[in-house]
Short mmCIF file of C-alpha atoms in Angstrom, two decimals:
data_model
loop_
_atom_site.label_atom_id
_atom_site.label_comp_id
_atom_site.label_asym_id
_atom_site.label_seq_id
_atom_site.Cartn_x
_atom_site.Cartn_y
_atom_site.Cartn_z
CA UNK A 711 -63.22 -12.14 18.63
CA UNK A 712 -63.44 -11.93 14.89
CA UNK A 713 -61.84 -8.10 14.96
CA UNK A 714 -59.19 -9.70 17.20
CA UNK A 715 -57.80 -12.60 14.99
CA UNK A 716 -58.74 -10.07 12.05
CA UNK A 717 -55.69 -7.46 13.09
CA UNK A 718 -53.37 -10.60 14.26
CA UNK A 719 -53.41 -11.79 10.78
CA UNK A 720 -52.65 -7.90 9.63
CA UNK A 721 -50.06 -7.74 12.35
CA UNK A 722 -48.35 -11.21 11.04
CA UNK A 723 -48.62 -10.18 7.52
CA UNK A 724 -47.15 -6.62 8.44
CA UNK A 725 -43.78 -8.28 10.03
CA UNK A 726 -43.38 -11.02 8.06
CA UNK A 727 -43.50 -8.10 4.96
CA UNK A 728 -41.09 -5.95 7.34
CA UNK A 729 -38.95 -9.08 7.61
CA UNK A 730 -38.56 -9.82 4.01
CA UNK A 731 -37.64 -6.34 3.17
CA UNK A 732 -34.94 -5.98 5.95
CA UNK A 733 -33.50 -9.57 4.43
CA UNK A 734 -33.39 -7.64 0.55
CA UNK A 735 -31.54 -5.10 1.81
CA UNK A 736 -29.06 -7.07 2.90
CA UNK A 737 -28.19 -8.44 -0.39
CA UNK A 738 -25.62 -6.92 -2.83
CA UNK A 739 -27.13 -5.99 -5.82
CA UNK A 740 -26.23 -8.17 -8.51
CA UNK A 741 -26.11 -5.39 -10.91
CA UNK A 742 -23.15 -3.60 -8.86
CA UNK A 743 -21.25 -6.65 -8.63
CA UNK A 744 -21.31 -6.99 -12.62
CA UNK A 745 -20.15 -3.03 -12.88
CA UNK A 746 -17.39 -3.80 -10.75
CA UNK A 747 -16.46 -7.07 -12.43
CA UNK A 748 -16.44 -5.04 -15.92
CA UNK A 749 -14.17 -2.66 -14.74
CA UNK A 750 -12.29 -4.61 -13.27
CA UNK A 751 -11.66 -6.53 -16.31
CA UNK A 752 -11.08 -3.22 -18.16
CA UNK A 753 -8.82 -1.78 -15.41
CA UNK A 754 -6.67 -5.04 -15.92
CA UNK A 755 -6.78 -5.23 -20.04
CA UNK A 756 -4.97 -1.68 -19.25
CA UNK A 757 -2.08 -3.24 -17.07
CA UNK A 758 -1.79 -5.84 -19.29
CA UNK A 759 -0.57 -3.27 -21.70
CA UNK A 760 2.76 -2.87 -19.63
CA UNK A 761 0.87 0.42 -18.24
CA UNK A 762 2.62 1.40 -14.85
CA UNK A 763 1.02 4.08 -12.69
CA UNK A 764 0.08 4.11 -9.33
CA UNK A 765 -3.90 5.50 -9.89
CA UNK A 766 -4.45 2.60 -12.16
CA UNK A 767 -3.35 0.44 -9.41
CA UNK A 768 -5.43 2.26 -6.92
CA UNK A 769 -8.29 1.57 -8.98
CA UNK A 770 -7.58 -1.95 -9.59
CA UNK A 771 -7.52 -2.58 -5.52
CA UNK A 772 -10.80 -0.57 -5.31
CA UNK A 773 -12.66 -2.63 -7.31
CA UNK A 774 -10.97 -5.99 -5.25
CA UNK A 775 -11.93 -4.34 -2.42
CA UNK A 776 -15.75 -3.74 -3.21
CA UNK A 777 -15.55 -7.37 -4.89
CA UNK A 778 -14.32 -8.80 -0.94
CA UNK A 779 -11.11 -10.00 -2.91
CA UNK A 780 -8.74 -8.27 0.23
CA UNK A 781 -5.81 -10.23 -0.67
CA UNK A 782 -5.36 -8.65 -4.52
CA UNK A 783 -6.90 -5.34 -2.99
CA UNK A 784 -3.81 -5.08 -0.59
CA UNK A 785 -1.67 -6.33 -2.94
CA UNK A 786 -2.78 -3.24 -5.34
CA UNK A 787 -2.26 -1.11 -3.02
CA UNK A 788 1.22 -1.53 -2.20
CA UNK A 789 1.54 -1.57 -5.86
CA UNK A 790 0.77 1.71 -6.17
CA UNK A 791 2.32 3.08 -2.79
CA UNK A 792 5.76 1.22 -4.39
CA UNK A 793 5.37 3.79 -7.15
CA UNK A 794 3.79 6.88 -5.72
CA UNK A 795 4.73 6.66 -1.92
CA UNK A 796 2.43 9.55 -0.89
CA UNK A 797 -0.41 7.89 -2.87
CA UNK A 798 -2.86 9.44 0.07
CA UNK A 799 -6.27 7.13 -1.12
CA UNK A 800 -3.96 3.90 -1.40
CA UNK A 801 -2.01 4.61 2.46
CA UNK A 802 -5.82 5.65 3.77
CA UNK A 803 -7.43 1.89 2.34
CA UNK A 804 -4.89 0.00 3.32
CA UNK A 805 -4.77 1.38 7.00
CA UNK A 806 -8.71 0.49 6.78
CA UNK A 807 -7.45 -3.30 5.77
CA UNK A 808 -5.16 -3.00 8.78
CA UNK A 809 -7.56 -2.50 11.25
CA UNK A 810 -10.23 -5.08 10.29
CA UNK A 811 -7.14 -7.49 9.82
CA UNK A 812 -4.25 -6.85 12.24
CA UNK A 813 -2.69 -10.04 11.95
CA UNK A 814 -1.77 -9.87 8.17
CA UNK A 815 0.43 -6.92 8.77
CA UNK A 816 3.63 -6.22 11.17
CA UNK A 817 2.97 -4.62 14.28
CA UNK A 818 3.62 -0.83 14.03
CA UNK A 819 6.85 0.42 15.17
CA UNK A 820 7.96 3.28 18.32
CA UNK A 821 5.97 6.71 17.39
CA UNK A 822 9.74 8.52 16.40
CA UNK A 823 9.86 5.35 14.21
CA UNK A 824 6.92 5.81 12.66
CA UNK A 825 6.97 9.45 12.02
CA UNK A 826 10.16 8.65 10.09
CA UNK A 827 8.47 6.42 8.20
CA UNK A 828 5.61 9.18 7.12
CA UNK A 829 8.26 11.56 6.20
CA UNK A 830 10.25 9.09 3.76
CA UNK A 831 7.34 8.31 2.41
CA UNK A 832 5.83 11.58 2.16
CA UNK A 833 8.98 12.43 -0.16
CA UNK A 834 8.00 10.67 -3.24
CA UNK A 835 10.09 10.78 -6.51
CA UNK A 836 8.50 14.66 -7.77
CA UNK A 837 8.85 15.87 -4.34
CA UNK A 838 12.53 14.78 -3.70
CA UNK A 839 13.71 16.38 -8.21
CA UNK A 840 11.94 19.26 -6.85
CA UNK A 841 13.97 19.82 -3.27
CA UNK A 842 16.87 18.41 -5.65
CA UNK A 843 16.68 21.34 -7.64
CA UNK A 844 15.72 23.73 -4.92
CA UNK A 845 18.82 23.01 -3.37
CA UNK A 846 20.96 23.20 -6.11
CA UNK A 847 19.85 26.72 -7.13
CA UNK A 848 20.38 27.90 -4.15
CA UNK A 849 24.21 26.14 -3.83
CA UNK A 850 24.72 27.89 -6.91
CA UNK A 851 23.24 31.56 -5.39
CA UNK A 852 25.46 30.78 -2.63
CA UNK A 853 29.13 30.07 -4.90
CA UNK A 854 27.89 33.32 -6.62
CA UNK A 855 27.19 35.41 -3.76
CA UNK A 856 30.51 34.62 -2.43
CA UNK A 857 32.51 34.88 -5.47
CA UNK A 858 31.07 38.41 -5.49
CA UNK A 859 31.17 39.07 -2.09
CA UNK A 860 33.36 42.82 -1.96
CA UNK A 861 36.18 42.82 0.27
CA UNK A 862 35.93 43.29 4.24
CA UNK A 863 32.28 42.25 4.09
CA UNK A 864 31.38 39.12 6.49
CA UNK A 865 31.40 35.66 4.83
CA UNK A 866 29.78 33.96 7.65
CA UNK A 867 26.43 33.83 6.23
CA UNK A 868 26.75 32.85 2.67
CA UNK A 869 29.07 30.19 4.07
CA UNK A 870 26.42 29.38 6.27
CA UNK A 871 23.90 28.84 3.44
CA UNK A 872 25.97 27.13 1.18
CA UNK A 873 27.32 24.76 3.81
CA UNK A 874 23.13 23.83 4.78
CA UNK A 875 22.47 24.17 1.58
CA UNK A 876 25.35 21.52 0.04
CA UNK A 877 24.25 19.28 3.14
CA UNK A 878 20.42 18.82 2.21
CA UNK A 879 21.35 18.72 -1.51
CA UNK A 880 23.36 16.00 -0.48
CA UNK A 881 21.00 13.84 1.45
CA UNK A 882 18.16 14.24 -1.07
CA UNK A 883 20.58 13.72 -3.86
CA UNK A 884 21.04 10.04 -2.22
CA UNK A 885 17.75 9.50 -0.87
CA UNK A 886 16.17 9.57 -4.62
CA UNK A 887 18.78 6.96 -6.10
CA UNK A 888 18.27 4.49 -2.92
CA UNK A 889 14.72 4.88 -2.93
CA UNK A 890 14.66 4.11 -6.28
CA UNK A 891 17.14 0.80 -5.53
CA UNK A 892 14.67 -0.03 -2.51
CA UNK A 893 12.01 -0.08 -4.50
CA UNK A 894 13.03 -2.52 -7.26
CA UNK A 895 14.46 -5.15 -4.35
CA UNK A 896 11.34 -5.10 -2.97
CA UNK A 897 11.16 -9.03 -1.76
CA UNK A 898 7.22 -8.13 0.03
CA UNK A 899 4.76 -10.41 -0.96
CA UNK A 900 1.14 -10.52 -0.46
CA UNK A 901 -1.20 -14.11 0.54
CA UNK A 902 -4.01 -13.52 -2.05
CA UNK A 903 -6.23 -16.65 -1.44
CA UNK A 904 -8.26 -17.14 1.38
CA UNK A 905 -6.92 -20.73 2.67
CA UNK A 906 -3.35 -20.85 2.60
CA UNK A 907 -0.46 -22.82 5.01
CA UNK A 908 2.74 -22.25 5.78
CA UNK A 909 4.60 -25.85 6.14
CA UNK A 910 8.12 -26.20 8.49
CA UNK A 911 9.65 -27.69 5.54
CA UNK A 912 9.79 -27.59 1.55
CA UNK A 913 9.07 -31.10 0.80
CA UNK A 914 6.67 -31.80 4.45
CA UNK A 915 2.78 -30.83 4.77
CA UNK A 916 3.50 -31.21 8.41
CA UNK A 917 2.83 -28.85 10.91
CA UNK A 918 1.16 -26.36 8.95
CA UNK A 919 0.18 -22.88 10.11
CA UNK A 920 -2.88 -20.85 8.47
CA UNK A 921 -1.60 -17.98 7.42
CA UNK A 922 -4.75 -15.53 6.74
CA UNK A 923 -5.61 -13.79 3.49
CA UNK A 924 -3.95 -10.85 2.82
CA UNK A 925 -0.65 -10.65 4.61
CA UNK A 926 2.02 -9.43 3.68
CA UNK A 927 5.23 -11.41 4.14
CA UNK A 928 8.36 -11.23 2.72
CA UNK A 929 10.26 -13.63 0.71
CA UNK A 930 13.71 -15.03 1.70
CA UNK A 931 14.09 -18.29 -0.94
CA UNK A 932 12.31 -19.39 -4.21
CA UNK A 933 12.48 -22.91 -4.92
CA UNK A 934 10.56 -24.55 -7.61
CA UNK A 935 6.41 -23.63 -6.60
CA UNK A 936 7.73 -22.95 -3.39
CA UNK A 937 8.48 -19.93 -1.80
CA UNK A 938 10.32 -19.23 1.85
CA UNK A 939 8.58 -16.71 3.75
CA UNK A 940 8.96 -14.54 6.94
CA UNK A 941 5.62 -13.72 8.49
CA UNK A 942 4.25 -10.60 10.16
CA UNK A 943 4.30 -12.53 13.38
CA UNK A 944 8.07 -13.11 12.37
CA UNK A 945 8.06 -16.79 11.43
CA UNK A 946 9.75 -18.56 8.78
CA UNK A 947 8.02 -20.77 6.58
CA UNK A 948 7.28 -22.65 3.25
CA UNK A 949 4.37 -21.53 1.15
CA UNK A 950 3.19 -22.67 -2.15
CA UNK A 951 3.89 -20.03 -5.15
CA UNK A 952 0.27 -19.96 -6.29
CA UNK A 953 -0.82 -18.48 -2.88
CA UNK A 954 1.30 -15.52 -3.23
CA UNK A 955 1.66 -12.91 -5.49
CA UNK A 956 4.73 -10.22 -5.13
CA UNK A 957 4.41 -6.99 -4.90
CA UNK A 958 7.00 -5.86 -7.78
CA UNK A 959 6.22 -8.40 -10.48
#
């Protein structure tokens, strides 16, 4: 009897140990937090300095991210997709965000749709000066070869190549200026705090509509602390200034 109660109390001791240990794990270590928190704070002191560049942004929404802060880590993200489109880490964490929170983001489009979308953004600004120039050496191989071109030989290919040639020159000679202009009248904006409403009206609390952290909605009107929004579910509503923070400052 005394053996029996003897390896109970072992066997309670045992879990209850077991128990406390699988409870520690589950805690964040205070010590990470506080790295992430400095650098965080360093990462920022850096922006602060008018510093623009899309891995210092990346960074920035990392360490949201690993803080839980999802609203400034989306927001960060965009940031630095807005200046380096085929940023691959940023485009990979926020299709992570996407998944865990469908609602805060626009429903994808058609496939062809999409797949447009990659390749736009796939040409970033160094990608589309270097087809720019591409293309305009090989407009000017093309004038030359012609120019030279001895009598009674055929013309139909160096026509050929120029005429492709002036064509793609053309569209990515466009496509850099308007993505630049698209970029700067970016109206996006993202929900950074975890509680926020949407309100019918300017001036009315009534019928408000939780709109969750981290969406991304883009502004129509600014009035004073107020800002008219379009949802990703496509309504229209009022939402206070401090809740939001834009994407292009």
């Amino acid at each position: 009897m005394k053996r029996t109660l003897i390896a109970l109390f072992l066997m309670l001791i045992t879990l209850s140990l077991a128990a406390e240990n699988a409870i520690s794990s589950s805690i964040v270590d205070s010590s990470a937090v506080s790295e992430d928190q400095l650098l965080l704070l360093k990462l920022e002191n850096i922006e602060k300095q008018g510093i623009k560049d899309a891995d210092l942004y990346y960074d920035i929404g990392v360490c949201h991210h690993r803080l839980g802060n999802i609203g400034y880590a989306t927001l960060y993200y965009l940031r630095a997709l807005n200046l380096d489109s085929a940023h691959t880490q940023s485009r990979h964490n926020l299709n992570v965000l996407r998944k865990l929170n469908p609602d805060a983001f626009e429903p994808k489009n058609l496939y062809l749709i999409e797949l447009l979308k990659r390749i736009i953004a796939w040409l970033n600004y160094p990608r589309l000066a270097v087809l720019i120039l591409i293309f305009s050496l090989l407009v000017v191989i093309c004038i030359n070869w012609l120019l030279h071109l001895k009598p009674g030989y055929e013309k139909g290919p160096p026509v050929l190549l120029l005429s492709l040639s002036s064509l793609f020159l053309l569209i990515f000679g466009l496509s850099l200026p308007l993505k630049m202009h698209s970029v700067k009248q970016d109206s996006r904006a993202v929900v950074v705090t975890p509680q926020a409403s949407g309100f019918k009206y300017e001036s009315s609390t009534e019928g408000s509509t939780p709109i969750p952290q981290a969406s991304v909605v883009k502004i129509l009107d600014q009035r004073s602390g107020t800002y008219q929004v379009r949802t990703p579910s496509g309504a229209i509503v009022w939402m206070n200034a401090d809740d939001l923070r834009k994407v292009v400052p």
